[in-house]
Amino acid sequence: MDFVLEMKKQIPGYEEESGDYLLPCKYVDNDPYKSKRYVISEYVETKNAKNYNLRALKNRFNNFTEVVNIMENVQKVDIALMEDAPSNWAYLPLPNEEQLISLMASIENIGLINPIILLSHPNYDKYDVIEGKSRVLALKSLYKRSPLEKYRYPVCFILDSEKVDEYYIRSLILDLNFKYRAIPQDIFIRMILERAELLKRSKQRRGESNIAEILAKEFLMSKSSIYNYLVLGKLTEEIKTLLFEKRITLQIARIFARVSHEIQKLILENIDFKDINCLHRIKFIIGDGSVKDPEKIKGFIEKSKYVVPDKISFNVTVNKKLLSKTCETLIDLKKYASMNFSGIMGDNANRFCKITFDQNIIKYYLEQNLMDEKAVKKLMAKTLREILSK
C-alpha cells in the first residue's frame, strides 16, 4: 500500500480520495462545475504499479473467498494517530450535535463497547479509520474535556493494508455502517450503486438479476425496489456525477435514464445548467423517451425555455373570521374550473383546482357550527354536480 500512498501524494487533493473510482467523476465541457474539480488524466501502468496490482488481485481473491480475521491484531492506539479514511470510501454523514453528546455520554458511562477498526500502512505511523469515525470524534471530544488514558488509547482492531484488498475494505465500510432509516437518500443511492459495482468487480459471473437479489437481502428491500435504483446504471458518467454530487435529483436522473447515452449527453451539452433540475422542462425535452432524432431534441431544448409548470400551489392562512368568505370564494373558484375546463379532460375539477386543508382543524369549526359539512364536501368535490348540490 506504500506505492498507493506515494501515488496519492502526486495527485492534488490526495488527502480526500484514494484507490479506484467506483463511481463516476466526469463532466461535459459546458458544465460550470468542471473547472472546480481536478480531472484525473489517463492512467499509465508502470512496473511498480503492475506489481502492486498483481498483489492487490491476489489479496482480493483471498479476502473474498476466505474469512478475514478482523480481530487478529488487537491494540490500544493513540487517537491522535487516527485519520479519516478517504472520502470516497467513508462518506456516510457524521452524527449531529445531539447524537454526538449521546454517544459521548454512553462512552463516559459504560465505556467503548465496539472496538474501532483501523487500517495500517507500511512506513506510515498513522491509521485510516475504517469503522468508528463517530466514536473517534466522541473520544477526541471527551479527551479534550477530560485527558484520561481510556479516552486517548481505545481498543482497536488493526487491518494490514498489504494483506487486505481495497475492495474488501470498502465493502466492509458499507456493511458495518448500513442503517437504512438513518441514511439520507442521496447517500443511500450511492451505497447501493457502489455496492453493486463492488460485487461486479470482486465476484465472477455476477449477472444483474443475481446482484439485485444480493442487494435486496443486504439492504432489506424488494428486488423491484433495487431495480428502481439499478436503472440509474443506464445513465452516462456525466449524469451519474451530477447525481452523486447532489446537483440533480433522483427524479430527474430517472427521467434521463429513459433515453440513450447519446441523447443524454446531447441534452447536457445544450441545456442551460441552471435548468438542469427544472422538472417541467426536462420532462418536456425527454417526454417518454421515444424521440431519438438529435435535431428534434435540440428543438425541444430551445422550446423548453418558454415552458412553464402546469400547476402551482399556494399556502394561504386565514383567521377564523374570514373562514366563511374564504370557503365561499374557493367553492366559486372550483365551480368556475369545473364549468370551463373539466370537460377537456373529463369531469374532474381537481385536475385544474384542487383544494386541500387540515381536516384535523376543520372538525373543530364543524363542532362549533362555524362552517357546515356541505361546504367541506364542496371544497373536496370533483364534479360540477357535487359542487352545485344543495
CSV table of N, CA, C and O in Angstrom, one decimal, residues 162-214:
chain,number,residue,atom,x,y,z
A,162,GLU,N,-1.4,-4.2,3.4
A,162,GLU,CA,-0.7,-5.1,2.4
A,162,GLU,C,-1.3,-6.5,2.4
A,162,GLU,O,-1.0,-7.3,1.5
A,163,LYS,N,-2.2,-6.8,3.3
A,163,LYS,CA,-2.9,-8.1,3.3
A,163,LYS,C,-4.4,-8.0,3.0
A,163,LYS,O,-5.0,-9.0,2.6
A,164,VAL,N,-5.0,-6.8,3.1
A,164,VAL,CA,-6.4,-6.7,2.9
A,164,VAL,C,-6.6,-5.8,1.7
A,164,VAL,O,-6.1,-4.7,1.6
A,165,ASP,N,-7.4,-6.3,0.7
A,165,ASP,CA,-7.7,-5.6,-0.5
A,165,ASP,C,-8.6,-4.4,-0.3
A,165,ASP,O,-9.5,-4.3,0.5
A,166,GLU,N,-8.4,-3.4,-1.2
A,166,GLU,CA,-9.2,-2.1,-1.1
A,166,GLU,C,-10.7,-2.4,-1.2
A,166,GLU,O,-11.5,-1.9,-0.5
A,167,TYR,N,-11.1,-3.3,-2.2
A,167,TYR,CA,-12.5,-3.6,-2.4
A,167,TYR,C,-13.1,-4.3,-1.2
A,167,TYR,O,-14.3,-4.0,-0.8
A,168,TYR,N,-12.3,-5.1,-0.5
A,168,TYR,CA,-12.8,-5.8,0.7
A,168,TYR,C,-13.1,-4.7,1.8
A,168,TYR,O,-14.1,-4.7,2.5
A,169,ILE,N,-12.1,-3.8,1.9
A,169,ILE,CA,-12.2,-2.7,3.0
A,169,ILE,C,-13.5,-1.9,2.7
A,169,ILE,O,-14.3,-1.6,3.6
A,170,ARG,N,-13.7,-1.5,1.4
A,170,ARG,CA,-14.8,-0.6,1.1
A,170,ARG,C,-16.1,-1.4,1.2
A,170,ARG,O,-17.2,-0.8,1.6
A,171,SER,N,-16.2,-2.7,1.0
A,171,SER,CA,-17.3,-3.5,1.2
A,171,SER,C,-17.6,-3.6,2.7
A,171,SER,O,-18.8,-3.5,3.2
A,172,LEU,N,-16.5,-3.7,3.5
A,172,LEU,CA,-16.6,-3.7,5.0
A,172,LEU,C,-17.2,-2.4,5.5
A,172,LEU,O,-18.1,-2.4,6.4
A,173,ILE,N,-16.8,-1.3,5.0
A,173,ILE,CA,-17.3,0.0,5.4
A,173,ILE,C,-18.8,0.1,5.2
A,173,ILE,O,-19.6,0.5,6.0
A,174,LEU,N,-19.2,-0.3,4.0
A,174,LEU,CA,-20.7,-0.3,3.7
A,174,LEU,C,-21.5,-1.2,4.6
A,174,LEU,O,-22.5,-0.8,5.1
A,175,ASP,N,-21.0,-2.4,4.8
A,175,ASP,CA,-21.7,-3.4,5.6
A,175,ASP,C,-21.8,-2.9,7.1
A,175,ASP,O,-22.8,-3.0,7.7
A,176,LEU,N,-20.7,-2.4,7.6
A,176,LEU,CA,-20.7,-2.0,9.0
A,176,LEU,C,-21.5,-0.7,9.3
A,176,LEU,O,-21.9,-0.5,10.4
A,177,ASN,N,-21.6,0.1,8.3
A,177,ASN,CA,-22.3,1.4,8.5
A,177,ASN,C,-23.7,1.4,8.0
A,177,ASN,O,-24.4,2.5,8.1
A,178,PHE,N,-24.2,0.3,7.5
A,178,PHE,CA,-25.6,0.3,7.0
A,178,PHE,C,-26.6,0.4,8.1
A,178,PHE,O,-26.8,-0.5,8.9
A,179,LYS,N,-27.4,1.5,8.1
A,179,LYS,CA,-28.5,1.7,8.9
A,179,LYS,C,-29.6,2.4,8.1
A,179,LYS,O,-29.6,3.6,7.9
A,180,TYR,N,-30.4,1.6,7.5
A,180,TYR,CA,-31.3,2.0,6.4
A,180,TYR,C,-32.1,3.3,6.7
A,180,TYR,O,-32.0,4.3,5.9
A,181,ARG,N,-32.7,3.4,7.8
A,181,ARG,CA,-33.6,4.6,8.1
A,181,ARG,C,-32.8,5.8,8.5
A,181,ARG,O,-33.3,6.9,8.6
A,182,ALA,N,-31.5,5.6,8.9
A,182,ALA,CA,-30.7,6.8,9.3
A,182,ALA,C,-29.9,7.4,8.2
A,182,ALA,O,-29.2,8.4,8.5
A,183,ILE,N,-30.0,6.9,7.0
A,183,ILE,CA,-29.1,7.3,5.9
A,183,ILE,C,-29.9,8.2,5.0
A,183,ILE,O,-31.0,7.8,4.5
A,184,PRO,N,-29.4,9.4,4.6
A,184,PRO,CA,-30.1,10.3,3.6
A,184,PRO,C,-30.2,9.6,2.3
A,184,PRO,O,-29.4,8.7,2.0
A,185,GLN,N,-31.2,9.9,1.5
A,185,GLN,CA,-31.5,9.2,0.3
A,185,GLN,C,-30.3,9.3,-0.7
A,185,GLN,O,-29.9,8.3,-1.3
A,186,ASP,N,-29.6,10.4,-0.8
A,186,ASP,CA,-28.5,10.5,-1.8
A,186,ASP,C,-27.4,9.6,-1.4
A,186,ASP,O,-26.7,9.0,-2.2
A,187,ILE,N,-27.1,9.5,-0.1
A,187,ILE,CA,-26.1,8.6,0.4
A,187,ILE,C,-26.5,7.1,0.2
A,187,ILE,O,-25.7,6.3,-0.2
A,188,PHE,N,-27.8,6.9,0.4
A,188,PHE,CA,-28.3,5.5,0.2
A,188,PHE,C,-28.2,5.1,-1.2
A,188,PHE,O,-27.8,3.9,-1.5
A,189,ILE,N,-28.5,6.0,-2.2
A,189,ILE,CA,-28.3,5.7,-3.6
A,189,ILE,C,-26.9,5.3,-3.9
A,189,ILE,O,-26.5,4.4,-4.6
A,190,ARG,N,-26.0,6.2,-3.4
A,190,ARG,CA,-24.5,6.0,-3.6
A,190,ARG,C,-24.1,4.6,-3.1
A,190,ARG,O,-23.3,3.9,-3.7
A,191,MET,N,-24.6,4.2,-1.9
A,191,MET,CA,-24.2,2.9,-1.3
A,191,MET,C,-24.7,1.8,-2.1
A,191,MET,O,-23.9,0.8,-2.4
A,192,ILE,N,-25.9,1.8,-2.6
A,192,ILE,CA,-26.4,0.7,-3.5
A,192,ILE,C,-25.6,0.6,-4.7
A,192,ILE,O,-25.2,-0.5,-5.1
A,193,LEU,N,-25.4,1.7,-5.4
A,193,LEU,CA,-24.7,1.6,-6.7
A,193,LEU,C,-23.2,1.3,-6.5
A,193,LEU,O,-22.6,0.5,-7.3
A,194,GLU,N,-22.6,1.8,-5.4
A,194,GLU,CA,-21.2,1.4,-5.2
A,194,GLU,C,-21.1,-0.1,-4.8
A,194,GLU,O,-20.2,-0.8,-5.2
A,195,ARG,N,-22.0,-0.6,-4.0
A,195,ARG,CA,-22.0,-2.0,-3.6
A,195,ARG,C,-22.2,-2.9,-4.8
A,195,ARG,O,-21.6,-3.9,-5.0
A,196,ALA,N,-23.1,-2.4,-5.8
A,196,ALA,CA,-23.3,-3.2,-7.0
A,196,ALA,C,-22.1,-3.3,-7.8
A,196,ALA,O,-21.7,-4.3,-8.4
A,197,GLU,N,-21.3,-2.1,-7.9
A,197,GLU,CA,-20.1,-2.1,-8.6
A,197,GLU,C,-19.0,-3.0,-8.0
A,197,GLU,O,-18.3,-3.7,-8.7
A,198,LEU,N,-19.0,-3.0,-6.7
A,198,LEU,CA,-18.0,-3.8,-5.9
A,198,LEU,C,-18.3,-5.3,-6.2
A,198,LEU,O,-17.4,-6.1,-6.4
A,199,LEU,N,-19.6,-5.6,-6.2
A,199,LEU,CA,-20.0,-7.0,-6.5
A,199,LEU,C,-19.6,-7.4,-7.9
A,199,LEU,O,-19.1,-8.5,-8.1
A,200,LYS,N,-19.7,-6.5,-8.9
A,200,LYS,CA,-19.3,-6.8,-10.2
A,200,LYS,C,-17.8,-7.1,-10.4
A,200,LYS,O,-17.4,-7.9,-11.1
A,201,ARG,N,-17.1,-6.2,-9.7
A,201,ARG,CA,-15.6,-6.3,-9.8
A,201,ARG,C,-14.9,-7.4,-9.0
A,201,ARG,O,-13.9,-7.8,-9.4
A,202,SER,N,-15.6,-7.7,-7.9
A,202,SER,CA,-14.9,-8.6,-7.0
A,202,SER,C,-15.4,-10.1,-7.1
A,202,SER,O,-14.8,-11.0,-6.5
A,203,LYS,N,-16.5,-10.3,-7.8
A,203,LYS,CA,-17.0,-11.7,-7.9
A,203,LYS,C,-17.2,-12.0,-9.4
A,203,LYS,O,-17.5,-11.1,-10.2
A,204,GLN,N,-17.0,-13.2,-9.8
A,204,GLN,CA,-17.1,-13.6,-11.1
A,204,GLN,C,-18.5,-14.1,-11.4
A,204,GLN,O,-19.2,-14.6,-10.6
A,205,ARG,N,-19.0,-13.9,-12.7
A,205,ARG,CA,-20.3,-14.3,-13.2
A,205,ARG,C,-21.4,-13.8,-12.3
A,205,ARG,O,-22.3,-14.5,-11.9
A,206,ARG,N,-21.4,-12.5,-12.1
A,206,ARG,CA,-22.5,-11.8,-11.4
A,206,ARG,C,-23.4,-11.1,-12.4
A,206,ARG,O,-23.0,-10.0,-12.9
A,207,GLY,N,-24.5,-11.7,-12.7
A,207,GLY,CA,-25.5,-11.0,-13.6
A,207,GLY,C,-26.3,-10.0,-12.8
A,207,GLY,O,-26.3,-10.0,-11.6
A,208,GLU,N,-27.0,-9.2,-13.6
A,208,GLU,CA,-27.8,-8.1,-12.9
A,208,GLU,C,-28.9,-8.7,-12.0
A,208,GLU,O,-29.1,-8.2,-10.9
A,209,SER,N,-29.5,-9.8,-12.4
A,209,SER,CA,-30.5,-10.4,-11.5
A,209,SER,C,-29.9,-10.9,-10.2
A,209,SER,O,-30.5,-10.8,-9.1
A,210,ASN,N,-28.7,-11.6,-10.3
A,210,ASN,CA,-28.0,-12.1,-9.2
A,210,ASN,C,-27.6,-11.0,-8.2
A,210,ASN,O,-27.7,-11.1,-7.0
A,211,ILE,N,-27.1,-9.9,-8.8
A,211,ILE,CA,-26.7,-8.7,-8.0
A,211,ILE,C,-27.9,-8.1,-7.3
A,211,ILE,O,-27.8,-7.8,-6.1
A,212,ALA,N,-29.0,-8.0,-8.0
A,212,ALA,CA,-30.2,-7.4,-7.4
A,212,ALA,C,-30.7,-8.3,-6.2
A,212,ALA,O,-31.1,-7.7,-5.2
A,213,GLU,N,-30.6,-9.6,-6.4
A,213,GLU,CA,-31.0,-10.5,-5.3
A,213,GLU,C,-30.1,-10.3,-4.1
A,213,GLU,O,-30.6,-10.2,-2.9
A,214,ILE,N,-28.8,-10.2,-4.3
A,214,ILE,CA,-27.9,-10.0,-3.2
A,214,ILE,C,-28.1,-8.7,-2.5
A,214,ILE,O,-28.2,-8.6,-1.2
